[in-house]
Short mmCIF file of C-alpha atoms in Angstrom, two decimals:
data_model
loop_
_atom_site.label_atom_id
_atom_site.label_comp_id
_atom_site.label_asym_id
_atom_site.label_seq_id
_atom_site.Cartn_x
_atom_site.Cartn_y
_atom_site.Cartn_z
CA UNK A 1 -7.51 -60.40 -30.43
CA UNK A 2 -8.93 -60.46 -26.74
CA UNK A 3 -13.12 -60.93 -26.70
CA UNK A 4 -14.44 -57.81 -25.01
CA UNK A 5 -17.24 -60.04 -23.55
CA UNK A 6 -14.58 -62.73 -21.83
CA UNK A 7 -14.74 -60.68 -18.56
CA UNK A 8 -18.33 -60.85 -18.42
CA UNK A 9 -18.44 -64.76 -19.00
CA UNK A 10 -15.83 -64.97 -16.53
CA UNK A 11 -17.86 -63.50 -13.87
CA UNK A 12 -21.05 -65.86 -15.30
CA UNK A 13 -18.91 -68.59 -14.72
CA UNK A 14 -17.71 -67.77 -11.16
CA UNK A 15 -21.22 -66.89 -10.28
CA UNK A 16 -22.36 -70.86 -11.37
CA UNK A 17 -19.32 -72.39 -9.69
CA UNK A 18 -18.93 -70.55 -6.76
CA UNK A 19 -21.77 -70.09 -3.60
CA UNK A 20 -23.17 -66.22 -2.83
CA UNK A 21 -20.67 -65.90 -0.20
CA UNK A 22 -17.69 -67.10 -2.10
CA UNK A 23 -18.96 -64.82 -4.51
CA UNK A 24 -18.95 -61.77 -2.50
CA UNK A 25 -15.48 -62.42 -1.28
CA UNK A 26 -14.17 -62.51 -4.63
CA UNK A 27 -15.97 -59.56 -5.30
CA UNK A 28 -14.33 -57.86 -2.40
CA UNK A 29 -10.92 -59.22 -3.00
CA UNK A 30 -10.83 -57.96 -7.03
CA UNK A 31 -12.36 -54.47 -5.46
CA UNK A 32 -9.63 -54.24 -2.77
CA UNK A 33 -6.69 -55.00 -5.68
CA UNK A 34 -8.17 -52.55 -8.07
CA UNK A 35 -8.04 -50.13 -5.06
CA UNK A 36 -4.46 -50.90 -4.12
CA UNK A 37 -3.29 -50.48 -7.82
CA UNK A 38 -5.14 -46.98 -8.04
CA UNK A 39 -3.32 -45.82 -4.81
CA UNK A 40 0.13 -47.30 -5.47
CA UNK A 41 -0.59 -45.32 -9.28
CA UNK A 42 -1.63 -42.43 -7.32
CA UNK A 43 1.02 -42.51 -5.04
CA UNK A 44 3.84 -42.92 -7.70
CA UNK A 45 2.29 -40.02 -9.54
CA UNK A 46 2.61 -37.86 -6.90
CA UNK A 47 6.03 -38.64 -5.78
CA UNK A 48 6.80 -38.18 -9.55
CA UNK A 49 5.02 -34.84 -9.58
CA UNK A 50 7.03 -33.78 -6.03
CA UNK A 51 10.37 -34.92 -7.27
CA UNK A 52 9.73 -32.61 -10.59
CA UNK A 53 8.50 -29.97 -8.63
CA UNK A 54 11.50 -29.90 -6.18
CA UNK A 55 13.81 -30.47 -9.08
CA UNK A 56 12.25 -27.06 -10.55
CA UNK A 57 12.67 -25.13 -7.61
CA UNK A 58 16.09 -26.20 -7.17
CA UNK A 59 16.85 -25.12 -10.83
CA UNK A 60 15.23 -21.43 -9.75
CA UNK A 61 17.18 -21.33 -6.67
CA UNK A 62 20.34 -21.97 -8.37
CA UNK A 63 19.86 -19.68 -11.39
CA UNK A 64 19.03 -16.89 -8.29
CA UNK A 65 22.34 -17.61 -6.51
CA UNK A 66 24.00 -17.53 -9.74
CA UNK A 67 22.27 -14.34 -10.61
CA UNK A 68 22.60 -12.66 -7.49
CA UNK A 69 26.41 -13.53 -7.40
CA UNK A 70 27.00 -11.97 -10.87
CA UNK A 71 24.96 -8.99 -10.24
CA UNK A 72 26.95 -8.29 -7.51
CA UNK A 73 30.08 -8.49 -9.34
CA UNK A 74 28.53 -6.28 -11.94
CA UNK A 75 27.52 -3.56 -9.13
CA UNK A 76 30.55 -3.70 -7.15
CA UNK A 77 33.45 -5.63 -8.41
CA UNK A 78 34.55 -6.30 -12.05
CA UNK A 79 31.81 -8.65 -13.39
CA UNK A 80 30.91 -8.37 -16.72
CA UNK A 81 27.22 -6.97 -17.71
CA UNK A 82 27.14 -8.95 -20.80
CA UNK A 83 27.46 -12.31 -19.23
CA UNK A 84 25.13 -11.49 -16.75
CA UNK A 85 22.29 -10.85 -19.48
CA UNK A 86 23.50 -14.10 -21.44
CA UNK A 87 22.61 -16.20 -18.50
CA UNK A 88 18.94 -15.05 -19.32
CA UNK A 89 17.18 -16.78 -21.88
CA UNK A 90 13.31 -16.97 -23.35
CA UNK A 91 12.40 -19.23 -20.77
CA UNK A 92 13.17 -17.68 -17.63
CA UNK A 93 13.04 -13.50 -18.81
CA UNK A 94 9.84 -13.73 -16.02
CA UNK A 95 11.60 -15.10 -13.34
CA UNK A 96 14.73 -12.91 -14.11
CA UNK A 97 12.67 -9.80 -13.69
CA UNK A 98 10.98 -11.17 -10.14
CA UNK A 99 14.49 -11.76 -9.22
CA UNK A 100 15.52 -8.07 -10.10
CA UNK A 101 12.48 -6.90 -8.77
CA UNK A 102 13.01 -7.91 -5.36
CA UNK A 103 16.63 -7.38 -5.38
CA UNK A 104 15.98 -3.41 -6.43
CA UNK A 105 14.16 -2.86 -3.37
CA UNK A 106 17.23 -3.39 -1.34
CA UNK A 107 19.13 -0.60 -3.59
CA UNK A 108 18.63 3.00 -4.29
CA UNK A 109 20.31 5.56 -6.51
CA UNK A 110 23.09 4.51 -9.11
CA UNK A 111 23.01 1.06 -7.92
CA UNK A 112 19.12 0.67 -8.27
CA UNK A 113 19.24 2.38 -11.82
CA UNK A 114 21.79 -0.34 -12.79
CA UNK A 115 19.34 -3.17 -12.10
CA UNK A 116 16.69 -1.02 -14.02
CA UNK A 117 18.56 -1.10 -17.06
CA UNK A 118 19.13 -4.73 -16.66
CA UNK A 119 15.32 -5.08 -16.52
CA UNK A 120 14.58 -2.98 -19.58
CA UNK A 121 15.08 -5.41 -22.43
CA UNK A 122 12.84 -8.09 -20.61
CA UNK A 123 9.72 -6.00 -19.38
CA UNK A 124 7.79 -6.36 -22.45
CA UNK A 125 7.71 -10.03 -21.90
CA UNK A 126 5.08 -9.25 -18.62
CA UNK A 127 2.67 -7.25 -20.76
CA UNK A 128 0.39 -10.13 -21.31
CA UNK A 129 -0.10 -10.30 -17.45
CA UNK A 130 -1.82 -7.25 -17.35
CA UNK A 131 -4.85 -8.81 -18.96
CA UNK A 132 -4.24 -12.28 -17.09
CA UNK A 133 -7.63 -13.36 -15.50
CA UNK A 134 -6.10 -13.88 -11.76
CA UNK A 135 -5.67 -10.53 -10.39
CA UNK A 136 -2.59 -11.40 -8.06
CA UNK A 137 -0.85 -11.84 -11.57
CA UNK A 138 -1.93 -8.29 -13.02
CA UNK A 139 -1.14 -6.79 -9.59
CA UNK A 140 2.75 -8.13 -9.81
CA UNK A 141 3.00 -7.32 -13.55
CA UNK A 142 1.92 -3.64 -12.42
CA UNK A 143 4.20 -3.51 -9.56
CA UNK A 144 6.92 -4.64 -11.81
CA UNK A 145 6.50 -2.36 -14.41
CA UNK A 146 6.09 0.48 -12.09
CA UNK A 147 9.45 -0.39 -9.93
CA UNK A 148 11.42 -1.25 -13.15
CA UNK A 149 9.86 0.08 -15.91
CA UNK A 150 9.10 3.99 -15.40
CA UNK A 151 8.73 6.29 -17.20
CA UNK A 152 8.63 3.85 -19.97
CA UNK A 153 5.69 2.18 -19.11
CA UNK A 154 3.76 4.57 -17.40
CA UNK A 155 0.83 4.63 -19.50
CA UNK A 156 0.50 0.56 -18.96
CA UNK A 157 0.63 1.53 -14.95
CA UNK A 158 -1.87 4.36 -15.34
CA UNK A 159 -4.30 2.24 -17.06
CA UNK A 160 -3.77 -0.04 -14.37
CA UNK A 161 -5.83 2.39 -12.08
CA UNK A 162 -9.29 1.60 -13.62
CA UNK A 163 -8.43 -2.16 -13.25
CA UNK A 164 -11.66 -4.02 -12.09
CA UNK A 165 -9.72 -5.08 -9.00
CA UNK A 166 -9.06 -2.71 -6.27
CA UNK A 167 -5.86 -4.53 -5.43
CA UNK A 168 -4.52 -3.81 -8.85
CA UNK A 169 -5.34 -0.21 -9.03
CA UNK A 170 -3.93 0.23 -5.51
CA UNK A 171 -0.64 -1.71 -6.56
CA UNK A 172 -0.81 1.20 -9.46
CA UNK A 173 -1.27 4.03 -7.22
CA UNK A 174 1.79 2.83 -4.88
CA UNK A 175 4.05 2.09 -7.39
CA UNK A 176 3.31 5.74 -9.18
CA UNK A 177 3.43 7.67 -5.85
CA UNK A 178 6.90 5.75 -4.99
CA UNK A 179 8.50 6.70 -8.21
CA UNK A 180 8.43 10.31 -6.38
CA UNK A 181 7.42 12.11 -9.76
CA UNK A 182 4.98 14.75 -9.23
CA UNK A 183 3.76 14.18 -12.74
CA UNK A 184 1.76 11.13 -11.63
CA UNK A 185 -0.18 13.14 -9.47
CA UNK A 186 -3.23 14.16 -11.75
CA UNK A 187 -3.55 10.63 -12.71
CA UNK A 188 -4.11 9.24 -9.23
CA UNK A 189 -6.22 12.21 -8.19
CA UNK A 190 -8.65 11.75 -10.98
CA UNK A 191 -9.26 8.43 -9.72
CA UNK A 192 -9.45 9.17 -5.66
CA UNK A 193 -13.01 7.21 -5.97
CA UNK A 194 -11.37 3.90 -6.18
CA UNK A 195 -9.77 4.63 -2.62
CA UNK A 196 -12.42 5.12 -0.57
CA UNK A 197 -11.80 2.44 1.73
CA UNK A 198 -8.49 2.75 2.14
CA UNK A 199 -7.00 4.35 5.68
CA UNK A 200 -7.05 7.64 5.69
CA UNK A 201 -3.66 7.84 7.24
CA UNK A 202 -2.10 5.40 4.77
CA UNK A 203 -3.51 7.36 1.67
CA UNK A 204 -2.28 10.32 2.70
CA UNK A 205 1.32 9.32 3.21
CA UNK A 206 1.44 7.32 -0.01
CA UNK A 207 0.39 10.32 -2.01
CA UNK A 208 2.63 13.08 -0.03
CA UNK A 209 5.50 10.59 -1.38
CA UNK A 210 4.89 11.74 -4.72
CA UNK A 211 6.97 14.90 -3.41
CA UNK A 212 6.73 18.43 -3.48
CA UNK A 213 6.34 18.77 -7.07
CA UNK A 214 2.98 17.37 -7.07
CA UNK A 215 1.70 20.23 -4.62
CA UNK A 216 0.10 22.31 -7.43
CA UNK A 217 -2.18 19.29 -8.15
CA UNK A 218 -2.91 19.06 -4.52
CA UNK A 219 -3.64 22.66 -4.14
CA UNK A 220 -5.91 22.64 -7.05
CA UNK A 221 -8.08 19.62 -5.40
CA UNK A 222 -8.37 21.23 -2.62
CA UNK A 223 -9.58 24.35 -4.43
CA UNK A 224 -12.04 22.36 -6.40
CA UNK A 225 -15.57 22.74 -5.18
CA UNK A 226 -16.76 19.81 -7.71
CA UNK A 227 -14.48 17.27 -5.97
CA UNK A 228 -16.01 15.68 -3.26
CA UNK A 229 -15.08 17.04 0.55
CA UNK A 230 -13.05 13.67 1.37
CA UNK A 231 -10.70 13.87 -1.44
CA UNK A 232 -10.34 17.72 -0.60
CA UNK A 233 -9.76 17.03 3.02
CA UNK A 234 -7.03 14.24 1.94
CA UNK A 235 -5.28 16.68 -0.70
CA UNK A 236 -5.27 19.12 2.55
CA UNK A 237 -3.79 16.74 4.70
CA UNK A 238 -1.29 15.63 1.89
CA UNK A 239 -0.37 19.52 1.82
CA UNK A 240 0.12 18.99 5.81
CA UNK A 241 2.89 16.61 5.19
CA UNK A 242 4.63 18.59 2.27
CA UNK A 243 4.79 21.58 4.20
CA UNK A 244 3.57 23.57 1.47
CA UNK A 245 3.26 27.16 2.40
CA UNK A 246 1.89 28.14 -0.72
CA UNK A 247 -1.68 26.63 0.31
CA UNK A 248 -1.75 28.34 3.74
CA UNK A 249 -4.09 31.22 1.89
CA UNK A 250 -5.95 28.48 0.19
CA UNK A 251 -6.88 26.70 3.50
CA UNK A 252 -7.99 29.65 5.19
CA UNK A 253 -10.37 30.62 2.21
CA UNK A 254 -11.68 27.08 2.52
CA UNK A 255 -11.89 26.96 6.29
CA UNK A 256 -14.18 30.26 5.81
CA UNK A 257 -16.32 29.28 2.96
CA UNK A 258 -17.28 25.15 3.35
CA UNK A 259 -19.46 23.80 6.20
CA UNK A 260 -18.31 20.19 5.65
CA UNK A 261 -16.88 18.64 8.96
CA UNK A 262 -14.17 16.60 7.71
CA UNK A 263 -12.85 19.39 5.24
CA UNK A 264 -12.93 22.09 7.83
CA UNK A 265 -11.16 19.87 10.02
CA UNK A 266 -8.66 19.02 7.47
CA UNK A 267 -7.88 22.83 6.15
CA UNK A 268 -7.22 23.46 10.44
CA UNK A 269 -4.26 20.61 10.40
CA UNK A 270 -3.11 22.30 7.30
CA UNK A 271 -2.96 25.74 8.79
CA UNK A 272 -1.10 24.31 11.89
CA UNK A 273 1.55 23.35 9.59
CA UNK A 274 1.99 26.27 7.21
CA UNK A 275 -0.61 29.42 8.33
CA UNK A 276 0.72 32.78 9.27
CA UNK A 277 -0.52 35.44 11.72
CA UNK A 278 -3.13 36.46 9.44
CA UNK A 279 -5.07 33.42 9.45
CA UNK A 280 -5.70 33.13 13.21
CA UNK A 281 -8.88 34.99 13.38
CA UNK A 282 -10.31 32.01 11.70
CA UNK A 283 -8.92 29.56 13.72
CA UNK A 284 -10.32 31.46 16.66
CA UNK A 285 -13.39 31.59 15.54
CA UNK A 286 -13.57 27.48 15.01
CA UNK A 287 -12.40 27.08 18.50
CA UNK A 288 -16.11 27.74 19.08
CA UNK A 289 -17.41 25.37 16.30
CA UNK A 290 -20.32 23.12 17.04
CA UNK A 291 -18.20 20.16 15.43
CA UNK A 292 -16.14 18.08 17.87
CA UNK A 293 -13.54 17.43 14.93
CA UNK A 294 -13.39 20.85 14.18
CA UNK A 295 -12.77 22.50 17.51
CA UNK A 296 -10.29 19.82 18.27
CA UNK A 297 -7.96 20.84 15.21
CA UNK A 298 -8.76 24.54 15.83
CA UNK A 299 -7.41 24.57 19.33
CA UNK A 300 -4.17 22.35 18.43
CA UNK A 301 -3.62 24.93 15.06
CA UNK A 302 -4.05 27.92 17.89
CA UNK A 303 -1.39 26.47 19.83
CA UNK A 304 0.57 26.70 17.07
CA UNK A 305 -0.22 30.10 15.25
CA UNK A 306 -1.69 31.80 18.32
CA UNK A 307 -0.26 34.43 20.95
CA UNK A 308 -0.29 35.40 24.45
CA UNK A 309 -4.35 36.91 24.01
CA UNK A 310 -5.16 33.35 22.80
CA UNK A 311 -4.42 31.60 26.53
CA UNK A 312 -7.68 32.27 27.92
CA UNK A 313 -9.61 30.89 24.96
CA UNK A 314 -7.62 27.55 25.23
CA UNK A 315 -7.61 27.59 28.93
CA UNK A 316 -11.43 27.75 28.91
CA UNK A 317 -11.81 25.08 26.47
CA UNK A 318 -9.67 22.69 28.62
CA UNK A 319 -11.44 23.48 31.38
CA UNK A 320 -15.39 23.74 30.09
CA UNK A 321 -15.11 21.93 26.57
CA UNK A 322 -17.50 19.01 26.64
CA UNK A 323 -15.33 16.89 25.06
CA UNK A 324 -12.42 15.19 26.83
CA UNK A 325 -10.53 14.98 23.51
CA UNK A 326 -10.99 18.55 22.96
CA UNK A 327 -9.70 19.32 26.56
CA UNK A 328 -6.54 17.16 26.31
CA UNK A 329 -5.80 18.92 23.16
CA UNK A 330 -6.31 22.42 24.62
CA UNK A 331 -4.37 21.78 27.68
CA UNK A 332 -1.44 20.60 25.18
CA UNK A 333 -1.95 23.58 23.29
CA UNK A 334 -1.63 25.43 26.24
CA UNK A 335 1.42 24.10 26.98
CA UNK A 336 3.16 24.89 23.21
CA UNK A 337 2.20 28.06 23.75
CA UNK A 338 3.26 29.24 26.94
CA UNK A 339 1.01 28.78 29.10
CA UNK A 340 2.20 26.38 31.57
CA UNK A 341 1.49 28.66 34.55
CA UNK A 342 -2.19 28.26 33.78
CA UNK A 343 -1.63 24.41 33.92
CA UNK A 344 0.07 24.26 37.48
CA UNK A 345 -2.99 26.61 38.52
CA UNK A 346 -5.50 23.88 37.41
CA UNK A 347 -3.44 21.09 38.32
CA UNK A 348 -3.28 22.64 41.74
CA UNK A 349 -7.05 23.45 42.13
CA UNK A 350 -9.97 21.51 43.13
CA UNK A 351 -11.36 21.60 39.09
CA UNK A 352 -12.72 18.17 37.87
CA UNK A 353 -10.13 18.31 35.30
CA UNK A 354 -7.16 19.47 37.94
CA UNK A 355 -5.78 15.78 36.60
CA UNK A 356 -5.44 16.65 33.06
CA UNK A 357 -3.59 19.85 33.89
CA UNK A 358 -0.55 17.52 36.16
CA UNK A 359 -0.62 15.04 33.10
CA UNK A 360 -0.08 17.38 30.55
CA UNK A 361 2.81 19.16 32.75
CA UNK A 362 4.13 15.88 33.30
CA UNK A 363 4.36 15.01 29.69
CA UNK A 364 8.13 15.18 28.17
CA UNK A 365 6.67 16.15 24.79
CA UNK A 366 3.19 17.41 23.23
CA UNK A 367 1.91 16.04 20.66
#
């Protein structure tokens, strides 16, 4: 048995036999040897870890290549669905779902439905990831369930709208919207406060992808005086993208009764898309509003809905409105409404905005 005190005795003996300089040199040599040994061990461990990691990555790539070949055979050839299913075991179910998720994004129609059927037996495997401490894992799980598991896992995806992470909530809302199922609109609209920091155009485009079936939910939100003006404005813009003619009267009523600028501007955008002749008077009144955004969208709507009698109003806005943005919009609306001759007169005059008339005349297409 080795005596634990032996190293100390050796050092003590060396201290008596060696001079201070020699003892210091010996200490340096031993320290260097120790560091060298540690470096060698660390290098060997790193190389082994790297080798194992590369082996795992190669195995994943090999499985993905095999799955891709077999899936193509199933979709486009005479491949066996059972053979593909048999290639997935308990250890690589999540890996197989990741493969199907990326592959399904390049497909649509019957082919995508087939991929969803392949994923169905394995989707329960990722349910524990909905509570993972890493938000990226939770977001990935929500995306997978949303893209491959609706409507079966709709409740789980809807619950993710309340996740503490905005990114997870965004993933849930995006996948629900991408499903193009209007029945999810109420769930998303009920959590609109989660998306206050989103860019408005992105938010509107996402919600519009829910499709025409969701229009009643957006009409209800636009009419709801308890909802925030921003949420109501988003609903109006979504209805405009959906060209929802049934919301025209509602937009007119909101424009006439509300004073919040963002909401009034949104109703004017909606009227520009779906308004009718009986709504023009409210639009005409808005051309003289004190708020720039309201005047801007009013002249645009008047270009779509107005008649010959509105040319004077648009001409005046192009020449005299204090905002250059409103003036540009009015000049383009004038062109759309058939007032090109007035733009010619403006371009040939000595008016400070003569260049605006020339610019709009030369544009191939109005806004």
